[in-house]
Amino acid sequence: QSLLTQTPSASGPPGQRVTISCSGSRSNIGQNTVNWYQQLPGAAPKLLIYSNSRRSSGVPDRFSGSKSGTSASLAISGLQSEDEADYYCAAWDDNLRIYVFGTGTTVTVL
Amino acid sequence: QVQLVQSGAEVKKPGASVRISCKASGYSFTENFMHWVRQAPGQGPEWMGLINPSAGGTNYAQKFHGRVSMSSDTSTSTVHLELTGLRSDDTAVYYCARIYCDRGDCFTHAFDLWGQGTMVTVSS
C-alpha cells in the first residue's frame, strides 16, 4: 500500500483540462518536493515535473504541477491523445527513508 | 547519444540470484547518482536504492536490506544490481535511472534518464 494516494483514473475529451491529485502526509509531501512521471504502455517512466512545479526539459507547458501542504496536483490543459498514459507522483519519505511512488492515475482521452 | 542500456531479460528459479547491468553513455558517468526502480506487472514503480557511481557509496531501501547489492565500474561506465534469494514476488521489470542535474544543481530523486528495463521472471 503506497503512502501517496492518487485518484485511479481521469478522463476528458481532447482540449479539456484534467487535474490529477496526490495525497500524502507530513513525512513525505509535507517535508519534501514532489516529482511527476508519465508512463506510456510498455515504456519506462518519463520525468514530467520535478521540484513540485518545474517542467523537465522538452515537456510542453500544457503540463503544470503544484503543491500545497501534504497534497500535490498535476494539471494537463489542452488534453491530447498522446497524453493517454499512467501518471505517478513521487516523493521522499523521511520516516521510512524511502522514495515512494503514488498509486498511479490512468488518463484516458475520450 | 545520452542513454542507459541494460542487460537482457532473465528467468530465475526461486532462491537464485540475478545480476543486472546498466551501461551509461553520452555523459559524464560519475556526475550523477544512479537509482534502481522496479515495477511488478500491473503495479506502480518501487524504489530499491541508489549508488554514487564515483565513490561507490550506496543507500538501499530497508525492504531489500540483506538481499540487494549495487556496484559501479567507472572503467566501463556501468552500474550493477544484484538481488539474491529471489522469490516469485520479485518478478518485475527492473530499471536503472539517473538523477537530474542542471548546471551543478542536482535533484536527488528526480530521474531524467531511464534504462529500457530488464524483465526478471522468478518461477519454478
mmCIF file of C-alpha atoms in Angstrom:
data_model
loop_
_atom_site.group_PDB
_atom_site.id
_atom_site.type_symbol
_atom_site.label_atom_id
_atom_site.label_comp_id
_atom_site.label_asym_id
_atom_site.label_seq_id
_atom_site.Cartn_x
_atom_site.Cartn_y
_atom_site.Cartn_z
ATOM 1 C CA GLN A 1 0.000 0.000 0.000
ATOM 2 C CA SER A 2 1.574 3.233 -1.199
ATOM 3 C CA LEU A 3 1.935 6.227 1.097
ATOM 4 C CA LEU A 4 0.851 8.515 -1.739
ATOM 5 C CA THR A 5 -2.755 8.170 -2.857
ATOM 6 C CA GLN A 6 -3.939 9.149 -6.309
ATOM 7 C CA THR A 7 -7.333 9.013 -7.982
ATOM 8 C CA PRO A 8 -7.245 5.807 -10.054
ATOM 9 C CA SER A 9 -8.489 7.377 -13.271
ATOM 10 C CA ALA A 10 -9.204 10.650 -15.026
ATOM 11 C CA SER A 11 -10.571 11.373 -18.474
ATOM 12 C CA GLY A 12 -11.702 14.094 -20.803
ATOM 13 C CA PRO A 13 -12.203 14.949 -24.460
ATOM 14 C CA PRO A 14 -9.382 16.482 -26.494
ATOM 15 C CA GLY A 15 -8.732 20.062 -25.494
ATOM 16 C CA GLN A 16 -10.112 19.746 -21.979
ATOM 17 C CA ARG A 17 -8.199 20.326 -18.741
ATOM 18 C CA VAL A 18 -7.614 17.389 -16.417
ATOM 19 C CA THR A 19 -6.245 17.543 -12.877
ATOM 20 C CA ILE A 20 -4.655 14.636 -11.025
ATOM 21 C CA SER A 21 -4.293 14.771 -7.261
ATOM 22 C CA CYS A 22 -1.727 13.143 -4.984
ATOM 23 C CA SER A 23 -2.366 12.941 -1.263
ATOM 24 C CA GLY A 24 0.390 12.207 1.222
ATOM 25 C CA SER A 25 1.448 13.159 4.717
ATOM 26 C CA ARG A 26 3.831 15.434 6.561
ATOM 27 C CA SER A 27 6.687 12.943 6.351
ATOM 28 C CA ASN A 28 6.657 12.851 2.550
ATOM 29 C CA ILE A 29 4.901 15.600 0.586
ATOM 30 C CA GLY A 30 4.742 17.840 3.647
ATOM 31 C CA GLN A 31 8.517 17.921 4.020
ATOM 32 C CA ASN A 32 9.875 17.157 0.554
ATOM 33 C CA THR A 33 9.429 18.086 -3.065
ATOM 34 C CA VAL A 34 7.177 16.177 -5.428
ATOM 35 C CA ASN A 35 8.043 14.807 -8.847
ATOM 36 C CA TRP A 36 5.622 13.615 -11.507
ATOM 37 C CA TYR A 37 6.206 10.879 -14.067
ATOM 38 C CA GLN A 38 4.328 9.836 -17.183
ATOM 39 C CA GLN A 39 4.424 6.211 -18.258
ATOM 40 C CA LEU A 40 3.228 5.072 -21.667
ATOM 41 C CA PRO A 41 2.367 1.387 -22.108
ATOM 42 C CA GLY A 42 5.469 -0.765 -22.280
ATOM 43 C CA ALA A 43 7.835 2.139 -21.690
ATOM 44 C CA ALA A 44 9.938 3.415 -18.818
ATOM 45 C CA PRO A 45 8.554 6.306 -16.781
ATOM 46 C CA LYS A 46 9.379 9.781 -18.059
ATOM 47 C CA LEU A 47 10.061 12.743 -15.790
ATOM 48 C CA LEU A 48 7.448 15.448 -16.368
ATOM 49 C CA ILE A 49 7.635 17.710 -13.326
ATOM 50 C CA TYR A 50 10.353 17.987 -10.662
ATOM 51 C CA SER A 51 10.671 20.051 -7.522
ATOM 52 C CA ASN A 52 6.858 20.449 -7.313
ATOM 53 C CA SER A 53 6.339 22.671 -10.330
ATOM 54 C CA ARG A 54 9.368 22.740 -12.632
ATOM 55 C CA ARG A 55 8.920 21.199 -16.050
ATOM 56 C CA SER A 56 11.546 18.780 -17.259
ATOM 57 C CA SER A 57 13.329 19.564 -20.495
ATOM 58 C CA GLY A 58 11.090 19.228 -23.526
ATOM 59 C CA VAL A 59 7.856 18.878 -21.573
ATOM 60 C CA PRO A 60 5.148 21.104 -23.069
ATOM 61 C CA ASP A 61 3.750 23.907 -20.918
ATOM 62 C CA ARG A 62 0.362 22.172 -21.033
ATOM 63 C CA PHE A 63 1.678 20.228 -18.032
ATOM 64 C CA SER A 64 1.908 22.024 -14.709
ATOM 65 C CA GLY A 65 2.462 20.939 -11.129
ATOM 66 C CA SER A 66 1.701 22.422 -7.749
ATOM 67 C CA LYS A 67 1.921 21.518 -4.082
ATOM 68 C CA SER A 68 0.058 22.663 -1.009
ATOM 69 C CA GLY A 69 0.619 21.193 2.439
ATOM 70 C CA THR A 70 0.528 17.413 2.180
ATOM 71 C CA SER A 71 -1.026 17.266 -1.291
ATOM 72 C CA ALA A 72 0.162 17.858 -4.820
ATOM 73 C CA SER A 73 -1.504 18.027 -8.179
ATOM 74 C CA LEU A 74 -0.677 17.714 -11.853
ATOM 75 C CA ALA A 75 -2.748 19.582 -14.400
ATOM 76 C CA ILE A 76 -2.896 18.794 -18.086
ATOM 77 C CA SER A 77 -4.507 21.503 -20.150
ATOM 78 C CA GLY A 78 -5.457 21.150 -23.802
ATOM 79 C CA LEU A 79 -5.636 17.377 -23.466
ATOM 80 C CA GLN A 80 -4.231 15.474 -26.457
ATOM 81 C CA SER A 81 -4.490 11.836 -27.493
ATOM 82 C CA GLU A 82 -0.800 11.293 -26.817
ATOM 83 C CA ASP A 83 -1.412 12.198 -23.164
ATOM 84 C CA GLU A 84 -3.115 8.836 -22.633
ATOM 85 C CA ALA A 85 -0.829 7.219 -20.077
ATOM 86 C CA ASP A 86 -0.323 6.379 -16.430
ATOM 87 C CA TYR A 87 0.846 9.220 -14.204
ATOM 88 C CA TYR A 88 2.684 8.815 -10.914
ATOM 89 C CA CYS A 89 3.571 11.306 -8.239
ATOM 90 C CA ALA A 90 6.640 10.579 -6.107
ATOM 91 C CA ALA A 91 8.360 11.989 -3.045
ATOM 92 C CA TRP A 92 10.940 11.055 -0.429
ATOM 93 C CA ASP A 93 9.515 9.863 2.885
ATOM 94 C CA ASP A 94 11.519 10.978 5.923
ATOM 95 C CA ASN A 95 10.080 8.360 8.274
ATOM 96 C CA LEU A 96 10.604 5.258 6.156
ATOM 97 C CA ARG A 97 13.693 6.643 4.415
ATOM 98 C CA ILE A 98 12.421 5.562 1.013
ATOM 99 C CA TYR A 99 11.438 7.252 -2.212
ATOM 100 C CA VAL A 100 7.779 6.438 -2.661
ATOM 101 C CA PHE A 101 5.669 6.482 -5.801
ATOM 102 C CA GLY A 102 1.951 7.175 -5.799
ATOM 103 C CA THR A 103 -0.719 4.624 -6.626
ATOM 104 C CA GLY A 104 -0.962 5.953 -10.163
ATOM 105 C CA THR A 105 -3.634 7.602 -12.286
ATOM 106 C CA THR A 106 -4.663 6.375 -15.720
ATOM 107 C CA VAL A 107 -5.604 9.234 -18.015
ATOM 108 C CA THR A 108 -7.946 8.465 -20.897
ATOM 109 C CA VAL A 109 -8.701 10.841 -23.759
ATOM 110 C CA LEU A 110 -12.290 10.318 -24.817
ATOM 111 C CA GLN B 1 23.794 9.760 -27.581
ATOM 112 C CA VAL B 2 22.875 10.061 -23.921
ATOM 113 C CA GLN B 3 21.455 6.720 -22.839
ATOM 114 C CA LEU B 4 21.349 3.908 -20.329
ATOM 115 C CA VAL B 5 21.390 0.421 -21.804
ATOM 116 C CA GLN B 6 20.504 -2.503 -19.597
ATOM 117 C CA SER B 7 21.230 -6.202 -19.887
ATOM 118 C CA GLY B 8 18.665 -8.626 -21.213
ATOM 119 C CA ALA B 9 15.763 -10.458 -19.671
ATOM 120 C CA GLU B 10 16.375 -13.131 -17.049
ATOM 121 C CA VAL B 11 14.448 -16.184 -15.909
ATOM 122 C CA LYS B 12 15.405 -17.490 -12.484
ATOM 123 C CA LYS B 13 14.253 -20.148 -10.052
ATOM 124 C CA PRO B 14 13.210 -19.245 -6.505
ATOM 125 C CA GLY B 15 16.213 -18.870 -4.241
ATOM 126 C CA ALA B 16 18.565 -17.948 -7.072
ATOM 127 C CA SER B 17 20.339 -14.614 -7.609
ATOM 128 C CA VAL B 18 20.214 -12.196 -10.515
ATOM 129 C CA ARG B 19 22.705 -9.564 -11.630
ATOM 130 C CA ILE B 20 21.593 -6.778 -13.960
ATOM 131 C CA SER B 21 23.897 -4.290 -15.632
ATOM 132 C CA CYS B 22 23.236 -0.738 -16.769
ATOM 133 C CA LYS B 23 25.756 0.910 -19.088
ATOM 134 C CA ALA B 24 25.802 4.678 -19.365
ATOM 135 C CA SER B 25 26.967 6.596 -22.400
ATOM 136 C CA GLY B 26 26.938 10.139 -23.732
ATOM 137 C CA TYR B 27 27.501 11.933 -20.442
ATOM 138 C CA SER B 28 29.950 12.027 -17.541
ATOM 139 C CA PHE B 29 29.137 8.800 -15.687
ATOM 140 C CA THR B 30 30.475 9.898 -12.294
ATOM 141 C CA GLU B 31 28.489 13.145 -12.086
ATOM 142 C CA ASN B 32 25.023 11.713 -11.486
ATOM 143 C CA PHE B 33 23.875 9.316 -8.803
ATOM 144 C CA MET B 34 22.093 6.261 -10.178
ATOM 145 C CA HIS B 35 18.975 4.686 -8.729
ATOM 146 C CA TRP B 36 17.266 1.345 -9.255
ATOM 147 C CA VAL B 37 13.494 1.116 -9.514
ATOM 148 C CA ARG B 38 11.421 -1.964 -10.175
ATOM 149 C CA GLN B 39 7.867 -2.408 -11.379
ATOM 150 C CA ALA B 40 5.883 -5.589 -10.913
ATOM 151 C CA PRO B 41 3.292 -6.454 -13.578
ATOM 152 C CA GLY B 42 0.292 -4.132 -13.287
ATOM 153 C CA GLN B 43 1.815 -2.279 -10.339
ATOM 154 C CA GLY B 44 3.403 1.103 -9.795
ATOM 155 C CA PRO B 45 7.139 1.704 -9.580
ATOM 156 C CA GLU B 46 9.035 0.758 -6.421
ATOM 157 C CA TRP B 47 12.310 2.377 -5.374
ATOM 158 C CA MET B 48 15.105 -0.021 -4.431
ATOM 159 C CA GLY B 49 18.068 2.211 -3.701
ATOM 160 C CA LEU B 50 20.850 4.320 -5.102
ATOM 161 C CA ILE B 51 24.567 4.300 -5.791
ATOM 162 C CA ASN B 52 27.124 7.048 -6.173
ATOM 163 C CA PRO B 53 28.974 5.836 -9.288
ATOM 164 C CA SER B 54 32.059 7.813 -8.375
ATOM 165 C CA ALA B 55 32.676 6.781 -4.778
ATOM 166 C CA GLY B 56 30.592 3.613 -4.740
ATOM 167 C CA GLY B 57 28.513 4.639 -1.738
ATOM 168 C CA THR B 58 25.044 3.094 -1.591
ATOM 169 C CA ASN B 59 21.708 3.574 0.150
ATOM 170 C CA TYR B 60 19.229 0.714 -0.017
ATOM 171 C CA ALA B 61 15.550 0.648 0.807
ATOM 172 C CA GLN B 62 15.080 -1.183 4.101
ATOM 173 C CA LYS B 63 12.810 -3.715 2.395
ATOM 174 C CA PHE B 64 15.743 -5.071 0.373
ATOM 175 C CA HIS B 65 18.462 -4.932 3.031
ATOM 176 C CA GLY B 66 20.479 -8.131 3.074
ATOM 177 C CA ARG B 67 19.320 -9.176 -0.395
ATOM 178 C CA VAL B 68 20.435 -6.305 -2.606
ATOM 179 C CA SER B 69 23.829 -5.082 -3.686
ATOM 180 C CA MET B 70 24.654 -2.229 -6.050
ATOM 181 C CA SER B 71 28.082 -1.651 -7.528
ATOM 182 C CA SER B 72 29.776 0.623 -10.016
ATOM 183 C CA ASP B 73 32.578 0.157 -12.534
ATOM 184 C CA THR B 74 33.894 3.510 -13.664
ATOM 185 C CA SER B 75 36.151 1.911 -16.272
ATOM 186 C CA THR B 76 33.106 0.747 -18.243
ATOM 187 C CA SER B 77 30.574 3.361 -17.038
ATOM 188 C CA THR B 78 28.382 0.561 -15.778
ATOM 189 C CA VAL B 79 26.382 0.043 -12.616
ATOM 190 C CA HIS B 80 25.183 -3.353 -11.477
ATOM 191 C CA LEU B 81 22.276 -4.536 -9.369
ATOM 192 C CA GLU B 82 22.387 -7.931 -7.678
ATOM 193 C CA LEU B 83 19.365 -9.369 -5.920
ATOM 194 C CA THR B 84 19.674 -12.635 -4.020
ATOM 195 C CA GLY B 85 17.164 -15.063 -2.535
ATOM 196 C CA LEU B 86 14.728 -14.461 -5.370
ATOM 197 C CA ARG B 87 11.025 -15.064 -4.744
ATOM 198 C CA SER B 88 8.054 -15.072 -7.076
ATOM 199 C CA ASP B 89 7.123 -11.566 -5.948
ATOM 200 C CA ASP B 90 10.476 -10.312 -7.250
ATOM 201 C CA THR B 91 9.112 -10.836 -10.765
ATOM 202 C CA ALA B 92 9.243 -7.350 -12.232
ATOM 203 C CA VAL B 93 10.842 -5.018 -14.724
ATOM 204 C CA TYR B 94 13.979 -3.518 -13.191
ATOM 205 C CA TYR B 95 15.114 -0.053 -14.263
ATOM 206 C CA CYS B 96 18.234 1.971 -13.649
ATOM 207 C CA ALA B 97 17.551 5.705 -13.563
ATOM 208 C CA ARG B 98 19.853 8.713 -13.448
ATOM 209 C CA ILE B 99 19.167 11.700 -11.239
ATOM 210 C CA TYR B 100 18.601 15.031 -12.938
ATOM 211 C CA CYS B 101 21.314 17.658 -12.629
ATOM 212 C CA ASP B 102 21.118 21.147 -14.078
ATOM 213 C CA ARG B 103 24.223 23.339 -14.088
ATOM 214 C CA GLY B 104 25.569 21.809 -10.910
ATOM 215 C CA ASP B 105 22.225 21.633 -9.148
ATOM 216 C CA CYS B 106 21.200 18.005 -8.643
ATOM 217 C CA PHE B 107 17.666 16.962 -7.754
ATOM 218 C CA THR B 108 18.226 13.852 -5.730
ATOM 219 C CA HIS B 109 15.109 11.899 -6.613
ATOM 220 C CA ALA B 110 14.129 13.315 -9.976
ATOM 221 C CA PHE B 111 15.070 10.741 -12.600
ATOM 222 C CA ASP B 112 15.524 12.259 -16.037
ATOM 223 C CA LEU B 113 17.111 9.312 -17.825
ATOM 224 C CA TRP B 114 15.979 5.719 -17.583
ATOM 225 C CA GLY B 115 17.241 2.438 -18.938
ATOM 226 C CA GLN B 116 14.959 0.403 -21.165
ATOM 227 C CA GLY B 117 14.213 -2.014 -18.341
ATOM 228 C CA THR B 118 15.167 -5.624 -17.655
ATOM 229 C CA MET B 119 12.419 -8.183 -17.140
ATOM 230 C CA VAL B 120 13.205 -10.635 -14.364
ATOM 231 C CA THR B 121 10.893 -13.619 -14.060
ATOM 232 C CA VAL B 122 11.117 -15.822 -10.987
ATOM 233 C CA SER B 123 9.399 -19.139 -11.495
ATOM 234 C CA SER B 124 9.916 -22.754 -10.573
#
